[in-house]
mmCIF file of C-alpha atoms in Angstrom:
data_model
loop_
_atom_site.group_PDB
_atom_site.id
_atom_site.type_symbol
_atom_site.label_atom_id
_atom_site.label_comp_id
_atom_site.label_asym_id
_atom_site.label_seq_id
_atom_site.Cartn_x
_atom_site.Cartn_y
_atom_site.Cartn_z
ATOM 1 C CA MET A 1 54.994 24.770 58.623
ATOM 2 C CA GLU A 2 52.280 22.676 60.262
ATOM 3 C CA GLY A 3 53.936 19.364 61.012
ATOM 4 C CA ALA A 4 57.296 17.679 60.902
ATOM 5 C CA ILE A 5 59.549 17.068 57.920
ATOM 6 C CA ASP A 6 62.323 14.501 57.738
ATOM 7 C CA LEU A 7 65.984 15.198 58.577
ATOM 8 C CA ARG A 8 67.079 15.225 54.931
ATOM 9 C CA THR A 9 64.596 17.982 54.089
ATOM 10 C CA ARG A 10 65.509 19.976 57.201
ATOM 11 C CA LEU A 11 69.149 19.968 56.106
ATOM 12 C CA LYS A 12 68.109 21.178 52.641
ATOM 13 C CA TYR A 13 66.223 24.080 54.197
ATOM 14 C CA LEU A 14 69.191 24.890 56.444
ATOM 15 C CA LEU A 15 71.448 25.153 53.396
ATOM 16 C CA MET A 16 68.911 27.395 51.654
ATOM 17 C CA ILE A 17 68.726 29.686 54.691
ATOM 18 C CA LEU A 18 72.511 29.858 54.896
ATOM 19 C CA SER A 19 72.731 30.750 51.214
ATOM 20 C CA ALA A 20 70.390 33.706 51.814
ATOM 21 C CA LEU A 21 72.513 34.848 54.772
ATOM 22 C CA TRP A 22 75.912 34.460 53.129
ATOM 23 C CA PRO A 23 78.240 36.093 53.970
ATOM 24 C CA PRO A 24 76.883 36.387 57.534
ATOM 25 C CA ASN A 25 77.433 39.406 59.744
ATOM 26 C CA ARG A 26 77.042 39.630 63.527
ATOM 27 C CA HIS A 27 73.270 40.174 63.287
ATOM 28 C CA ASP A 28 72.911 37.129 61.019
ATOM 29 C CA LEU A 29 74.808 34.956 63.506
ATOM 30 C CA TRP A 30 72.500 36.235 66.251
ATOM 31 C CA ARG A 31 69.482 35.198 64.155
ATOM 32 C CA LEU A 32 70.981 31.748 63.579
ATOM 33 C CA GLY A 33 71.632 31.335 67.296
ATOM 34 C CA ASN A 34 68.010 32.244 68.013
ATOM 35 C CA ALA A 35 66.800 29.641 65.482
ATOM 36 C CA PHE A 36 68.783 26.903 67.206
ATOM 37 C CA ARG A 37 67.293 27.966 70.548
ATOM 38 C CA CYS A 38 63.833 27.665 68.971
ATOM 39 C CA ILE A 39 64.567 24.115 67.881
ATOM 40 C CA LEU A 40 65.984 23.155 71.283
ATOM 41 C CA SER A 41 62.922 24.579 73.085
ATOM 42 C CA GLN A 42 60.377 22.320 71.366
ATOM 43 C CA SER A 43 59.738 20.320 74.538
ATOM 44 C CA LYS A 44 59.085 23.417 76.664
ATOM 45 C CA GLU A 45 55.826 25.171 77.526
ATOM 46 C CA LYS A 46 57.525 28.570 77.747
ATOM 47 C CA VAL A 47 60.116 29.899 75.324
ATOM 48 C CA SER A 48 62.807 32.551 75.594
ATOM 49 C CA SER A 49 63.612 32.491 71.876
ATOM 50 C CA LYS A 50 61.808 34.387 69.116
ATOM 51 C CA PRO A 51 60.208 33.145 65.872
ATOM 52 C CA PHE A 52 62.545 32.535 62.937
ATOM 53 C CA TYR A 53 59.735 31.665 60.497
ATOM 54 C CA ALA A 54 56.701 33.733 59.532
ATOM 55 C CA GLN A 55 53.830 33.312 57.123
ATOM 56 C CA ILE A 56 52.399 36.649 56.098
ATOM 57 C CA GLU A 57 49.202 36.698 54.064
ATOM 58 C CA PRO A 58 49.420 39.295 51.253
ATOM 59 C CA THR A 59 45.719 39.160 50.356
ATOM 60 C CA THR A 60 42.537 37.109 50.628
ATOM 61 C CA ALA A 61 41.492 38.050 47.086
ATOM 62 C CA CYS A 62 41.685 35.074 44.733
ATOM 63 C CA ASN A 63 41.057 34.190 41.098
ATOM 64 C CA LEU A 64 39.975 30.583 41.831
ATOM 65 C CA SER A 65 37.474 28.883 44.165
ATOM 66 C CA CYS A 66 39.266 25.756 45.372
ATOM 67 C CA ARG A 67 37.028 23.148 46.994
ATOM 68 C CA PHE A 68 39.321 22.569 49.970
ATOM 69 C CA CYS A 69 40.006 26.249 50.724
ATOM 70 C CA LEU A 70 38.175 28.462 53.223
ATOM 71 C CA ASN A 71 38.477 31.445 50.880
ATOM 72 C CA PRO A 72 35.029 30.966 49.257
ATOM 73 C CA THR A 73 33.455 31.263 52.732
ATOM 74 C CA LEU A 74 34.834 34.778 53.254
ATOM 75 C CA THR A 75 32.359 37.645 52.965
ATOM 76 C CA VAL A 76 35.005 40.394 52.732
ATOM 77 C CA ARG A 77 38.407 40.344 51.017
ATOM 78 C CA HIS A 78 41.422 42.132 52.506
ATOM 79 C CA THR A 79 44.846 43.102 51.175
ATOM 80 C CA LEU A 80 47.864 43.801 53.352
ATOM 81 C CA SER A 81 49.439 47.223 52.781
ATOM 82 C CA TYR A 82 53.159 47.612 52.230
ATOM 83 C CA ASP A 83 53.428 49.752 55.369
ATOM 84 C CA ASP A 84 51.799 47.022 57.455
ATOM 85 C CA PHE A 85 54.174 44.495 55.924
ATOM 86 C CA LEU A 86 57.140 46.623 57.003
ATOM 87 C CA GLN A 87 55.601 46.904 60.469
ATOM 88 C CA ALA A 88 55.496 43.110 60.658
ATOM 89 C CA LEU A 89 59.107 42.707 59.540
ATOM 90 C CA ASN A 90 60.286 45.355 61.989
ATOM 91 C CA GLY A 91 58.474 43.524 64.787
ATOM 92 C CA LEU A 92 60.147 40.229 63.866
ATOM 93 C CA PRO A 93 63.893 40.962 63.713
ATOM 94 C CA THR A 94 64.861 37.289 64.129
ATOM 95 C CA LEU A 95 63.244 36.043 60.888
ATOM 96 C CA LEU A 96 65.223 33.701 58.662
ATOM 97 C CA MET A 97 62.352 32.363 56.548
ATOM 98 C CA LEU A 98 59.257 34.093 55.191
ATOM 99 C CA ASN A 99 56.287 32.629 53.341
ATOM 100 C CA LEU A 100 54.202 35.251 51.524
ATOM 101 C CA GLN A 101 51.013 33.250 51.115
ATOM 102 C CA GLY A 102 47.571 32.825 52.651
ATOM 103 C CA LEU A 103 43.957 32.207 51.653
ATOM 104 C CA GLY A 104 44.245 34.312 48.483
ATOM 105 C CA GLU A 105 46.379 34.418 45.339
ATOM 106 C CA PRO A 106 49.470 36.381 46.496
ATOM 107 C CA THR A 107 50.138 38.045 43.136
ATOM 108 C CA LEU A 108 46.842 39.943 43.427
ATOM 109 C CA ASN A 109 48.584 42.198 45.947
ATOM 110 C CA LYS A 110 50.271 44.887 43.834
ATOM 111 C CA ASP A 111 53.006 45.275 46.468
ATOM 112 C CA LEU A 112 53.970 41.592 46.575
ATOM 113 C CA PHE A 113 57.185 42.036 44.621
ATOM 114 C CA ARG A 114 58.254 45.037 46.716
ATOM 115 C CA MET A 115 57.701 42.849 49.781
ATOM 116 C CA ALA A 116 59.928 40.111 48.364
ATOM 117 C CA SER A 117 62.652 42.631 47.525
ATOM 118 C CA GLU A 118 62.603 44.148 51.012
ATOM 119 C CA ALA A 119 62.760 40.709 52.643
ATOM 120 C CA ARG A 120 65.697 39.748 50.441
ATOM 121 C CA ARG A 121 67.449 43.002 51.351
ATOM 122 C CA ARG A 122 67.132 41.878 54.974
ATOM 123 C CA LYS A 123 68.653 38.502 54.010
ATOM 124 C CA ILE A 124 65.471 36.532 54.708
ATOM 125 C CA TYR A 125 64.834 33.394 52.643
ATOM 126 C CA THR A 126 61.488 34.334 51.068
ATOM 127 C CA PHE A 127 59.043 32.224 49.067
ATOM 128 C CA THR A 128 55.470 32.261 47.849
ATOM 129 C CA VAL A 129 52.811 29.868 46.559
ATOM 130 C CA THR A 130 50.770 30.671 43.453
ATOM 131 C CA ASN A 131 48.171 28.849 41.360
ATOM 132 C CA LEU A 132 49.960 30.251 38.257
ATOM 133 C CA ASN A 133 46.652 30.858 36.472
ATOM 134 C CA LEU A 134 47.944 34.329 35.728
ATOM 135 C CA PRO A 135 48.402 36.821 32.873
ATOM 136 C CA GLU A 136 51.784 37.078 31.125
ATOM 137 C CA LEU A 137 52.557 40.394 32.814
ATOM 138 C CA ILE A 138 52.542 38.726 36.243
ATOM 139 C CA ILE A 139 54.625 35.774 35.006
ATOM 140 C CA ASP A 140 57.175 38.331 33.814
ATOM 141 C CA LYS A 141 57.209 39.985 37.252
ATOM 142 C CA LEU A 142 57.632 36.620 38.963
ATOM 143 C CA ALA A 143 60.572 35.832 36.688
ATOM 144 C CA GLN A 144 62.294 39.103 37.615
ATOM 145 C CA SER A 145 61.432 38.906 41.314
ATOM 146 C CA ASP A 146 63.643 38.641 44.383
ATOM 147 C CA PHE A 147 61.901 35.519 45.688
ATOM 148 C CA SER A 148 64.195 32.735 46.833
ATOM 149 C CA ALA A 149 61.573 30.208 45.746
ATOM 150 C CA ILE A 150 58.251 30.161 43.887
ATOM 151 C CA ASN A 151 55.930 27.211 44.491
ATOM 152 C CA ILE A 152 53.094 26.141 42.216
ATOM 153 C CA SER A 153 49.945 24.743 43.836
ATOM 154 C CA MET A 154 48.323 21.821 41.994
ATOM 155 C CA GLU A 155 46.793 18.445 42.886
ATOM 156 C CA SER A 156 46.685 16.554 39.603
ATOM 157 C CA ILE A 157 48.067 16.449 36.067
ATOM 158 C CA ASP A 158 44.680 15.325 34.776
ATOM 159 C CA PRO A 159 42.830 18.433 33.475
ATOM 160 C CA ASP A 160 39.397 17.336 34.710
ATOM 161 C CA GLN A 161 40.635 16.305 38.144
ATOM 162 C CA TYR A 162 42.698 19.488 38.432
ATOM 163 C CA SER A 163 39.684 21.695 37.699
ATOM 164 C CA TRP A 164 37.506 19.642 40.075
ATOM 165 C CA TYR A 165 39.774 20.559 42.985
ATOM 166 C CA ARG A 166 40.587 24.057 41.701
ATOM 167 C CA VAL A 167 37.268 25.431 40.448
ATOM 168 C CA GLY A 168 37.947 27.983 37.723
ATOM 169 C CA GLY A 169 41.487 26.724 37.193
ATOM 170 C CA ASP A 170 42.990 25.802 33.825
ATOM 171 C CA LEU A 171 45.769 23.187 33.825
ATOM 172 C CA ALA A 172 46.761 24.048 30.237
ATOM 173 C CA LEU A 173 47.290 27.675 31.278
ATOM 174 C CA LEU A 174 49.354 26.556 34.258
ATOM 175 C CA GLU A 175 51.591 24.434 31.999
ATOM 176 C CA GLN A 176 51.953 27.267 29.499
ATOM 177 C CA ASN A 177 52.880 29.731 32.228
ATOM 178 C CA LEU A 178 55.322 27.313 33.823
ATOM 179 C CA GLN A 179 57.278 27.059 30.587
ATOM 180 C CA MET A 180 57.107 30.831 30.191
ATOM 181 C CA LEU A 181 58.464 31.219 33.728
ATOM 182 C CA LYS A 182 61.335 28.873 32.854
ATOM 183 C CA GLU A 183 62.226 30.813 29.704
ATOM 184 C CA LYS A 184 61.988 34.197 31.385
ATOM 185 C CA ARG A 185 64.058 33.060 34.381
ATOM 186 C CA GLU A 186 66.799 32.018 31.976
ATOM 187 C CA SER A 187 66.466 35.314 30.104
ATOM 188 C CA TYR A 188 66.690 37.478 33.243
ATOM 189 C CA GLY A 189 69.305 35.299 34.951
ATOM 190 C CA THR A 190 67.367 35.148 38.224
ATOM 191 C CA ASP A 191 68.103 32.409 40.737
ATOM 192 C CA PHE A 192 64.825 31.435 42.438
ATOM 193 C CA VAL A 193 63.942 27.769 42.936
ATOM 194 C CA VAL A 194 60.627 26.450 41.584
ATOM 195 C CA GLY A 195 58.629 23.822 43.449
ATOM 196 C CA ILE A 196 55.175 22.248 43.662
ATOM 197 C CA TRP A 197 52.891 22.214 46.700
ATOM 198 C CA THR A 198 50.232 19.519 46.443
ATOM 199 C CA LEU A 199 47.531 17.788 48.481
ATOM 200 C CA ILE A 200 47.295 14.055 49.039
ATOM 201 C CA THR A 201 43.715 12.786 48.863
ATOM 202 C CA GLU A 202 42.067 9.396 48.341
ATOM 203 C CA ASP A 203 41.989 10.120 44.600
ATOM 204 C CA THR A 204 45.584 11.336 44.294
ATOM 205 C CA ILE A 205 47.402 9.087 46.764
ATOM 206 C CA ASP A 206 48.175 6.470 44.105
ATOM 207 C CA LYS A 207 49.200 9.094 41.542
ATOM 208 C CA VAL A 208 52.106 10.639 43.415
ATOM 209 C CA HIS A 209 54.511 9.425 40.732
ATOM 210 C CA GLU A 210 52.597 11.438 38.118
ATOM 211 C CA ILE A 211 53.461 14.665 39.940
ATOM 212 C CA PHE A 212 57.135 13.659 39.832
ATOM 213 C CA GLN A 213 56.868 12.904 36.112
ATOM 214 C CA PHE A 214 55.268 16.303 35.511
ATOM 215 C CA ALA A 215 57.977 18.010 37.557
ATOM 216 C CA LYS A 216 60.769 16.231 35.683
ATOM 217 C CA GLY A 217 59.231 17.056 32.322
ATOM 218 C CA SER A 218 58.944 20.738 33.209
ATOM 219 C CA GLY A 219 62.709 21.150 33.312
ATOM 220 C CA ILE A 220 62.391 23.736 36.092
ATOM 221 C CA ILE A 221 60.789 22.140 39.173
ATOM 222 C CA GLU A 222 63.299 21.043 41.808
ATOM 223 C CA ARG A 223 61.190 19.990 44.782
ATOM 224 C CA ILE A 224 57.682 18.879 45.715
ATOM 225 C CA GLN A 225 55.944 19.336 49.056
ATOM 226 C CA PHE A 226 53.087 16.970 49.869
ATOM 227 C CA VAL A 227 50.486 17.450 52.594
ATOM 228 C CA PHE A 228 47.325 15.516 53.417
ATOM 229 C CA LEU A 229 43.957 17.155 52.802
ATOM 230 C CA THR A 230 43.300 18.536 56.280
ATOM 231 C CA ASP A 231 40.576 17.158 58.506
ATOM 232 C CA LYS A 232 40.762 20.006 61.023
ATOM 233 C CA LYS A 233 37.238 20.695 62.227
ATOM 234 C CA SER A 234 37.174 24.327 61.045
ATOM 235 C CA HIS A 235 37.894 23.118 57.497
ATOM 236 C CA LEU A 236 35.858 19.924 57.657
ATOM 237 C CA ASP A 237 32.713 21.862 58.495
ATOM 238 C CA ASN A 238 33.001 23.639 55.132
ATOM 239 C CA TYR A 239 33.715 20.582 52.956
ATOM 240 C CA ASP A 240 30.975 19.259 50.712
ATOM 241 C CA GLY A 241 30.099 15.557 50.761
ATOM 242 C CA ASP A 242 32.277 14.694 47.753
ATOM 243 C CA LEU A 243 35.339 16.357 49.239
ATOM 244 C CA ARG A 244 34.856 14.626 52.581
ATOM 245 C CA LYS A 245 35.219 11.330 50.729
ATOM 246 C CA GLN A 246 38.697 12.451 49.653
ATOM 247 C CA LEU A 247 40.056 12.502 53.212
ATOM 248 C CA VAL A 248 42.811 9.909 53.607
ATOM 249 C CA VAL A 249 41.818 7.195 56.071
ATOM 250 C CA ASN A 250 44.310 6.510 58.882
ATOM 251 C CA ARG A 251 46.708 9.229 57.762
ATOM 252 C CA ARG A 252 49.291 8.495 60.455
ATOM 253 C CA ALA A 253 49.847 4.936 59.272
ATOM 254 C CA THR A 254 49.716 6.086 55.666
ATOM 255 C CA ALA A 255 52.360 8.772 56.291
ATOM 256 C CA SER A 256 55.105 6.200 56.863
ATOM 257 C CA ASP A 257 54.359 4.484 53.547
ATOM 258 C CA ILE A 258 54.146 7.829 51.710
ATOM 259 C CA ARG A 259 57.548 8.883 53.026
ATOM 260 C CA LYS A 260 59.131 5.648 51.790
ATOM 261 C CA ARG A 261 57.596 6.167 48.355
ATOM 262 C CA LEU A 262 58.752 9.787 48.246
ATOM 263 C CA ARG A 263 62.324 8.797 49.077
ATOM 264 C CA ALA A 264 62.325 6.267 46.254
ATOM 265 C CA LEU A 265 60.751 8.688 43.777
ATOM 266 C CA SER A 266 63.122 11.475 44.794
ATOM 267 C CA LYS A 267 66.054 9.208 43.989
ATOM 268 C CA GLU A 268 64.509 8.030 40.699
ATOM 269 C CA PHE A 269 63.665 11.493 39.354
ATOM 270 C CA GLY A 270 66.379 13.562 41.024
ATOM 271 C CA ILE A 271 63.750 15.865 42.564
ATOM 272 C CA LEU A 272 63.334 16.378 46.315
ATOM 273 C CA GLY A 273 59.909 15.185 47.480
ATOM 274 C CA TYR A 274 58.796 15.326 51.096
ATOM 275 C CA LEU A 275 55.699 15.047 53.270
ATOM 276 C CA VAL A 276 54.743 17.588 55.929
ATOM 277 C CA GLU A 277 53.133 15.539 58.680
ATOM 278 C CA GLY A 278 53.554 15.058 62.427
ATOM 279 C CA ARG A 279 53.277 17.098 65.597
ATOM 280 C CA CYS A 280 52.906 20.869 65.211
ATOM 281 C CA ARG A 281 56.116 22.932 65.222
ATOM 282 C CA TRP A 282 54.506 26.337 64.690
ATOM 283 C CA LEU A 283 54.405 27.364 68.353
ATOM 284 C CA TRP A 284 58.175 26.957 68.703
ATOM 285 C CA THR A 285 59.330 28.262 65.349
ATOM 286 C CA GLY A 286 56.814 30.486 63.582
ATOM 287 C CA ILE A 287 54.042 33.048 63.557
ATOM 288 C CA PHE A 288 51.183 33.839 61.160
ATOM 289 C CA VAL A 289 50.050 37.348 60.147
ATOM 290 C CA ASN A 290 46.830 37.674 58.141
ATOM 291 C CA ALA A 291 45.936 40.280 55.532
ATOM 292 C CA GLU A 292 44.193 42.454 58.172
ATOM 293 C CA GLY A 293 47.297 42.519 60.335
ATOM 294 C CA TYR A 294 46.001 40.081 62.950
ATOM 295 C CA VAL A 295 48.451 37.577 64.381
ATOM 296 C CA ALA A 296 47.830 33.890 65.107
ATOM 297 C CA PRO A 297 49.913 30.892 66.250
ATOM 298 C CA CYS A 298 49.538 29.160 62.879
ATOM 299 C CA CYS A 299 47.951 29.438 59.442
ATOM 300 C CA ASN A 300 45.105 27.065 60.359
ATOM 301 C CA ILE A 301 43.760 29.220 63.201
ATOM 302 C CA LYS A 302 41.189 31.660 61.846
ATOM 303 C CA ASN A 303 39.673 33.123 65.036
ATOM 304 C CA TYR A 304 42.000 36.112 65.125
ATOM 305 C CA ARG A 305 40.055 38.303 67.564
ATOM 306 C CA GLU A 306 39.099 35.854 70.342
ATOM 307 C CA PRO A 307 41.436 35.364 71.990
ATOM 308 C CA ALA A 308 43.381 38.474 71.096
ATOM 309 C CA TRP A 309 46.581 36.962 69.727
ATOM 310 C CA GLY A 310 47.915 40.342 68.615
ATOM 311 C CA ASN A 311 47.932 42.787 65.716
ATOM 312 C CA ILE A 312 50.903 44.277 63.890
ATOM 313 C CA ARG A 313 49.318 47.751 64.070
ATOM 314 C CA LEU A 314 49.153 47.592 67.878
ATOM 315 C CA GLU A 315 52.221 45.598 68.832
ATOM 316 C CA GLU A 316 55.708 47.003 68.344
ATOM 317 C CA ASN A 317 57.387 43.722 69.256
ATOM 318 C CA LEU A 318 55.571 40.673 67.927
ATOM 319 C CA ALA A 319 58.173 38.395 69.464
ATOM 320 C CA GLU A 320 57.003 39.457 72.930
ATOM 321 C CA VAL A 321 53.416 38.589 71.973
ATOM 322 C CA TRP A 322 54.712 35.197 70.821
ATOM 323 C CA GLN A 323 56.080 34.584 74.309
ATOM 324 C CA GLY A 324 52.789 35.542 76.014
ATOM 325 C CA ASN A 325 50.472 33.494 78.225
ATOM 326 C CA GLU A 326 47.873 32.756 75.542
ATOM 327 C CA TRP A 327 50.515 31.266 73.264
ATOM 328 C CA ASN A 328 52.032 29.288 76.150
ATOM 329 C CA MET A 329 48.616 27.712 76.780
ATOM 330 C CA VAL A 330 48.634 26.335 73.235
ATOM 331 C CA ARG A 331 52.165 25.004 73.676
ATOM 332 C CA LYS A 332 51.108 23.278 76.876
ATOM 333 C CA GLY A 333 48.134 21.700 75.108
ATOM 334 C CA ILE A 334 50.288 20.338 72.288
ATOM 335 C CA LEU A 335 52.891 18.902 74.675
ATOM 336 C CA SER A 336 50.177 17.232 76.755
ATOM 337 C CA GLU A 337 48.790 15.603 73.575
ATOM 338 C CA SER A 338 45.343 17.058 74.156
ATOM 339 C CA ASP A 339 43.374 19.696 72.297
ATOM 340 C CA GLY A 340 44.618 22.060 74.995
ATOM 341 C CA HIS A 341 43.135 25.164 73.386
ATOM 342 C CA PRO A 342 39.787 25.712 71.597
ATOM 343 C CA SER A 343 41.596 27.118 68.546
ATOM 344 C CA CYS A 344 43.322 23.766 68.013
ATOM 345 C CA THR A 345 40.217 21.573 68.257
ATOM 346 C CA GLY A 346 40.361 18.710 65.787
ATOM 347 C CA CYS A 347 43.738 19.697 64.343
ATOM 348 C CA PRO A 348 45.562 16.663 62.871
ATOM 349 C CA TYR A 349 48.954 18.149 63.802
ATOM 350 C CA LEU A 350 48.347 17.999 67.559
ATOM 351 C CA TYR A 351 49.682 14.490 68.035
#
């Protein structure tokens, strides 16, 4: 999770984590204690705790070519093996939350649902993010899955605007599949939560209420996560001129207004809406593993080999890597409110 979320949303996540752990055993209580130490260490350059959140990228293969995504710039696509996934989990025994998502469409990894089942067996709150432009067979597998939550990525309820952001995407197919997912979830009696993950841009900032209306009308969506279109340099360099115009001006000042609107809309529609914005929390709470097995401090850092952050095939204990000097340099840079590390240059979550 890049930036900060408000207290109300943090409490919601805490309850969701506890529900995945219940009833807790001694190991679960140890994991909870570690998570609290992570939170308490967020003003320190060095940490003694271990990550309780991980984002593991199942694949970089994708069925769409979204304008804002770095995926179209990739020359080679990779898919994480199930054995490498197990290696990552074994190296991160303190995990409480797991996001199976990255630059690709997660469901294109044939082992995705096995991964979710194994994580649930370990009592880890596990979720994914999908564009839902998928065949019925995959919708059926999602409906039967062991995910704690399934999030749908979309920016607009206008078909033309949706397909402008998500090149190759079909909003009508998304809506059809969402209703199918609802019906199949009821049929199978599964208990996953469904949410929306969406970008805020200059074109969508005044249409936030439309996403709430869509969510309410779906009869299945319970929460909506909003995030600004990133202006991190590594992404910005790959934006075309039209997309650059969609960057929200003065996002920090705008964030306060957005949060007020989201609180009001959440109350009106009975759906939790929140904005992820503020200083980076990754270095004190989480770790990112890409589809090749390389490790990085967050999902926005793409230079996996220099410096050598780590690799799940080489490191038995990823938590020890997380406590290493290279990672501490990034923590120091964030706390000093400077770029601090070349990998973080131009990141909007530094301050």
